[in-house]
Amino acid sequence: MDFGTFHLFERPENRTDQEMINEQLYLMEAAEDLGFSSVWAAEHHFGDYGICPNAVMALTAVARRTKTIRLGTGVVVLPLHNPLRAAEELAFLDNVSGGRLDVGLGRGYRAKELGAYNVDMAQTRAIFKEGIELMLEAWTKDRATYHGQYFNIDNLEVRPRPVQQPHPRTWVGSLSPETFELVGKMGANLLFTPRFAPEENIPEQVKQYKASLVERGVDPASKRIGALRFVYVSDTIEQAREEFRGPWTWFNGEAGRQNAPEPGSVQATDPRYQRNRTVSFEEREQAGSLLVGDPDHIIRKLEEMQETWNLTDLILWTRVGGLSTDKILHSMELTSKYIIPHFKEQAVRA
């Protein structure tokens, strides 16, 4: 199992935009020095929930300051982009980085973002499907031709070409149980965020994903499965809880405020878009959505997870709210010193 770090670029009220951007870039550079396999930058718009409007821009900055770490978009909200422009920009980043790009794509879930760009949420699945098909066409054909409901091109040369051939490793983000099967039908790598909701059954959903790959004629062993999880490590379990509780509580409230469906919208009555933001830190830790503790505790919890999830990639969401840079780095250092080597040794023994 490879370890990556996730960077939402959220902005607490006591920090400036520039401070948060510089801190996130610094942490992504530090991840390489500490032996992480990847860093993932998110795209969000119109609020302090996330102030990075284009993950490619952030990762291009990181690409010039790193040499080995893989650079993941987590995710490009494809319905907000012309897929030809996205294909060009992502291929450019793959060239700048020397072929280290992981392309994470999603259709978006925030009504505020989609509405401001005049994108109908009800059409995002169809737009996304055409968009990813057009991007793959642009990357793999000397001259791209595509005809769909939303996009139409004929005999178009798209440059630059990606370094990775036939194209960069492509992931599709999943936030709901039913989308695991859909990702498999696309033949993409799976990138999901578990909600630890009653309707979830991650092992069964992963099984559905793999079955869909087989139906498409794709060997599941050729694909990667990644999950994004809140993970914070400190010297003791009690210290970790004390340090992470406040920043996570701020973030949880901010996420609930900024991601709430618009009153009267279809999403307002759709249970898939409901998020219970009133639960406490302790309740979320008990449910399993927060992994907080010393290295031994985190290792035990991750071993339990791996028994049934069998991930290839775990993306750690540690940089949350007003958590100080030194505490984030200490968590990363403990992960680097104890947790990553433990799972590497397991892989060697296997």
JSON list of C-alpha atoms in Angstrom, two decimals, residues 141-227:
[
{"chain": "A", "resi": 141, "resn": "LYS", "atom": "CA", "xyz": [-4.89, 9.68, -31.30]},
{"chain": "A", "resi": 142, "resn": "ASP", "atom": "CA", "xyz": [-2.73, 11.66, -33.71]},
{"chain": "A", "resi": 143, "resn": "ARG", "atom": "CA", "xyz": [-5.92, 13.42, -34.79]},
{"chain": "A", "resi": 144, "resn": "ALA", "atom": "CA", "xyz": [-8.89, 13.43, -32.43]},
{"chain": "A", "resi": 145, "resn": "THR", "atom": "CA", "xyz": [-12.47, 13.08, -33.62]},
{"chain": "A", "resi": 146, "resn": "TYR", "atom": "CA", "xyz": [-15.42, 12.92, -31.27]},
{"chain": "A", "resi": 147, "resn": "HIS", "atom": "CA", "xyz": [-19.16, 13.45, -31.64]},
{"chain": "A", "resi": 148, "resn": "GLY", "atom": "CA", "xyz": [-21.45, 13.57, -28.63]},
{"chain": "A", "resi": 149, "resn": "GLN", "atom": "CA", "xyz": [-24.32, 15.52, -27.15]},
{"chain": "A", "resi": 150, "resn": "TYR", "atom": "CA", "xyz": [-22.06, 18.10, -25.49]},
{"chain": "A", "resi": 151, "resn": "PHE", "atom": "CA", "xyz": [-18.78, 17.99, -27.42]},
{"chain": "A", "resi": 152, "resn": "ASN", "atom": "CA", "xyz": [-18.02, 17.69, -31.14]},
{"chain": "A", "resi": 153, "resn": "ILE", "atom": "CA", "xyz": [-14.62, 17.87, -32.83]},
{"chain": "A", "resi": 154, "resn": "ASP", "atom": "CA", "xyz": [-13.17, 16.63, -36.11]},
{"chain": "A", "resi": 155, "resn": "ASN", "atom": "CA", "xyz": [-9.60, 15.72, -37.03]},
{"chain": "A", "resi": 156, "resn": "LEU", "atom": "CA", "xyz": [-7.98, 17.88, -34.33]},
{"chain": "A", "resi": 157, "resn": "GLU", "atom": "CA", "xyz": [-4.33, 17.64, -33.28]},
{"chain": "A", "resi": 158, "resn": "VAL", "atom": "CA", "xyz": [-4.04, 18.14, -29.51]},
{"chain": "A", "resi": 159, "resn": "ARG", "atom": "CA", "xyz": [-0.66, 19.11, -28.07]},
{"chain": "A", "resi": 160, "resn": "PRO", "atom": "CA", "xyz": [1.37, 18.55, -26.00]},
{"chain": "A", "resi": 161, "resn": "ARG", "atom": "CA", "xyz": [1.22, 14.75, -25.83]},
{"chain": "A", "resi": 162, "resn": "PRO", "atom": "CA", "xyz": [1.64, 13.16, -22.38]},
{"chain": "A", "resi": 163, "resn": "VAL", "atom": "CA", "xyz": [4.98, 11.65, -21.44]},
{"chain": "A", "resi": 164, "resn": "GLN", "atom": "CA", "xyz": [3.24, 8.58, -20.02]},
{"chain": "A", "resi": 165, "resn": "GLN", "atom": "CA", "xyz": [1.91, 6.35, -22.75]},
{"chain": "A", "resi": 166, "resn": "PRO", "atom": "CA", "xyz": [-0.71, 5.72, -23.83]},
{"chain": "A", "resi": 167, "resn": "HIS", "atom": "CA", "xyz": [-1.80, 8.32, -21.25]},
{"chain": "A", "resi": 168, "resn": "PRO", "atom": "CA", "xyz": [-1.33, 9.18, -17.56]},
{"chain": "A", "resi": 169, "resn": "ARG", "atom": "CA", "xyz": [-2.86, 6.91, -14.96]},
{"chain": "A", "resi": 170, "resn": "THR", "atom": "CA", "xyz": [-6.50, 7.99, -14.74]},
{"chain": "A", "resi": 171, "resn": "TRP", "atom": "CA", "xyz": [-8.69, 7.76, -11.63]},
{"chain": "A", "resi": 172, "resn": "VAL", "atom": "CA", "xyz": [-12.37, 8.51, -11.17]},
{"chain": "A", "resi": 173, "resn": "GLY", "atom": "CA", "xyz": [-13.60, 9.84, -7.83]},
{"chain": "A", "resi": 174, "resn": "SER", "atom": "CA", "xyz": [-16.47, 8.16, -6.00]},
{"chain": "A", "resi": 175, "resn": "LEU", "atom": "CA", "xyz": [-18.50, 9.59, -3.12]},
{"chain": "A", "resi": 176, "resn": "SER", "atom": "CA", "xyz": [-21.49, 7.21, -3.16]},
{"chain": "A", "resi": 177, "resn": "PRO", "atom": "CA", "xyz": [-21.90, 3.40, -3.14]},
{"chain": "A", "resi": 178, "resn": "GLU", "atom": "CA", "xyz": [-23.55, 3.18, -6.56]},
{"chain": "A", "resi": 179, "resn": "THR", "atom": "CA", "xyz": [-20.65, 4.87, -8.36]},
{"chain": "A", "resi": 180, "resn": "PHE", "atom": "CA", "xyz": [-18.13, 2.10, -7.64]},
{"chain": "A", "resi": 181, "resn": "GLU", "atom": "CA", "xyz": [-19.70, -0.03, -10.36]},
{"chain": "A", "resi": 182, "resn": "LEU", "atom": "CA", "xyz": [-19.81, 2.93, -12.74]},
{"chain": "A", "resi": 183, "resn": "VAL", "atom": "CA", "xyz": [-16.08, 3.57, -12.28]},
{"chain": "A", "resi": 184, "resn": "GLY", "atom": "CA", "xyz": [-15.40, -0.06, -13.14]},
{"chain": "A", "resi": 185, "resn": "LYS", "atom": "CA", "xyz": [-17.48, 0.23, -16.30]},
{"chain": "A", "resi": 186, "resn": "MET", "atom": "CA", "xyz": [-15.25, 3.14, -17.35]},
{"chain": "A", "resi": 187, "resn": "GLY", "atom": "CA", "xyz": [-12.15, 1.01, -16.87]},
{"chain": "A", "resi": 188, "resn": "ALA", "atom": "CA", "xyz": [-10.58, 3.63, -14.58]},
{"chain": "A", "resi": 189, "resn": "ASN", "atom": "CA", "xyz": [-8.67, 3.40, -11.32]},
{"chain": "A", "resi": 190, "resn": "LEU", "atom": "CA", "xyz": [-10.90, 3.94, -8.29]},
{"chain": "A", "resi": 191, "resn": "LEU", "atom": "CA", "xyz": [-10.46, 6.85, -5.88]},
{"chain": "A", "resi": 192, "resn": "PHE", "atom": "CA", "xyz": [-13.07, 7.01, -3.12]},
{"chain": "A", "resi": 193, "resn": "THR", "atom": "CA", "xyz": [-13.86, 8.82, 0.10]},
{"chain": "A", "resi": 194, "resn": "PRO", "atom": "CA", "xyz": [-15.60, 6.56, 2.62]},
{"chain": "A", "resi": 195, "resn": "ARG", "atom": "CA", "xyz": [-18.40, 8.21, 4.58]},
{"chain": "A", "resi": 196, "resn": "PHE", "atom": "CA", "xyz": [-18.89, 5.39, 7.09]},
{"chain": "A", "resi": 197, "resn": "ALA", "atom": "CA", "xyz": [-22.63, 5.72, 6.55]},
{"chain": "A", "resi": 198, "resn": "PRO", "atom": "CA", "xyz": [-25.08, 2.86, 7.24]},
{"chain": "A", "resi": 199, "resn": "GLU", "atom": "CA", "xyz": [-25.68, 2.27, 3.53]},
{"chain": "A", "resi": 200, "resn": "GLU", "atom": "CA", "xyz": [-21.97, 1.73, 2.85]},
{"chain": "A", "resi": 201, "resn": "ASN", "atom": "CA", "xyz": [-20.35, -1.67, 2.49]},
{"chain": "A", "resi": 202, "resn": "ILE", "atom": "CA", "xyz": [-16.86, -0.95, 1.21]},
{"chain": "A", "resi": 203, "resn": "PRO", "atom": "CA", "xyz": [-15.74, -4.57, 0.63]},
{"chain": "A", "resi": 204, "resn": "GLU", "atom": "CA", "xyz": [-18.92, -5.29, -1.36]},
{"chain": "A", "resi": 205, "resn": "GLN", "atom": "CA", "xyz": [-18.59, -2.04, -3.32]},
{"chain": "A", "resi": 206, "resn": "VAL", "atom": "CA", "xyz": [-14.97, -2.85, -4.19]},
{"chain": "A", "resi": 207, "resn": "LYS", "atom": "CA", "xyz": [-16.15, -6.29, -5.33]},
{"chain": "A", "resi": 208, "resn": "GLN", "atom": "CA", "xyz": [-18.72, -4.61, -7.61]},
{"chain": "A", "resi": 209, "resn": "TYR", "atom": "CA", "xyz": [-16.01, -2.34, -9.00]},
{"chain": "A", "resi": 210, "resn": "LYS", "atom": "CA", "xyz": [-13.78, -5.31, -9.84]},
{"chain": "A", "resi": 211, "resn": "ALA", "atom": "CA", "xyz": [-16.69, -7.25, -11.38]},
{"chain": "A", "resi": 212, "resn": "SER", "atom": "CA", "xyz": [-17.45, -4.28, -13.65]},
{"chain": "A", "resi": 213, "resn": "LEU", "atom": "CA", "xyz": [-13.81, -4.19, -14.75]},
{"chain": "A", "resi": 214, "resn": "VAL", "atom": "CA", "xyz": [-13.99, -7.87, -15.67]},
{"chain": "A", "resi": 215, "resn": "GLU", "atom": "CA", "xyz": [-17.17, -7.26, -17.68]},
{"chain": "A", "resi": 216, "resn": "ARG", "atom": "CA", "xyz": [-15.28, -4.60, -19.61]},
{"chain": "A", "resi": 217, "resn": "GLY", "atom": "CA", "xyz": [-12.44, -7.02, -20.26]},
{"chain": "A", "resi": 218, "resn": "VAL", "atom": "CA", "xyz": [-10.01, -5.33, -17.86]},
{"chain": "A", "resi": 219, "resn": "ASP", "atom": "CA", "xyz": [-7.89, -7.29, -15.39]},
{"chain": "A", "resi": 220, "resn": "PRO", "atom": "CA", "xyz": [-8.65, -5.89, -11.90]},
{"chain": "A", "resi": 221, "resn": "ALA", "atom": "CA", "xyz": [-5.02, -6.53, -10.93]},
{"chain": "A", "resi": 222, "resn": "SER", "atom": "CA", "xyz": [-4.00, -3.88, -13.47]},
{"chain": "A", "resi": 223, "resn": "LYS", "atom": "CA", "xyz": [-5.98, -1.18, -11.65]},
{"chain": "A", "resi": 224, "resn": "ARG", "atom": "CA", "xyz": [-5.38, 0.72, -8.44]},
{"chain": "A", "resi": 225, "resn": "ILE", "atom": "CA", "xyz": [-7.80, 1.38, -5.60]},
{"chain": "A", "resi": 226, "resn": "GLY", "atom": "CA", "xyz": [-7.23, 4.45, -3.46]},
{"chain": "A", "resi": 227, "resn": "ALA", "atom": "CA", "xyz": [-9.08, 5.86, -0.46]}
]
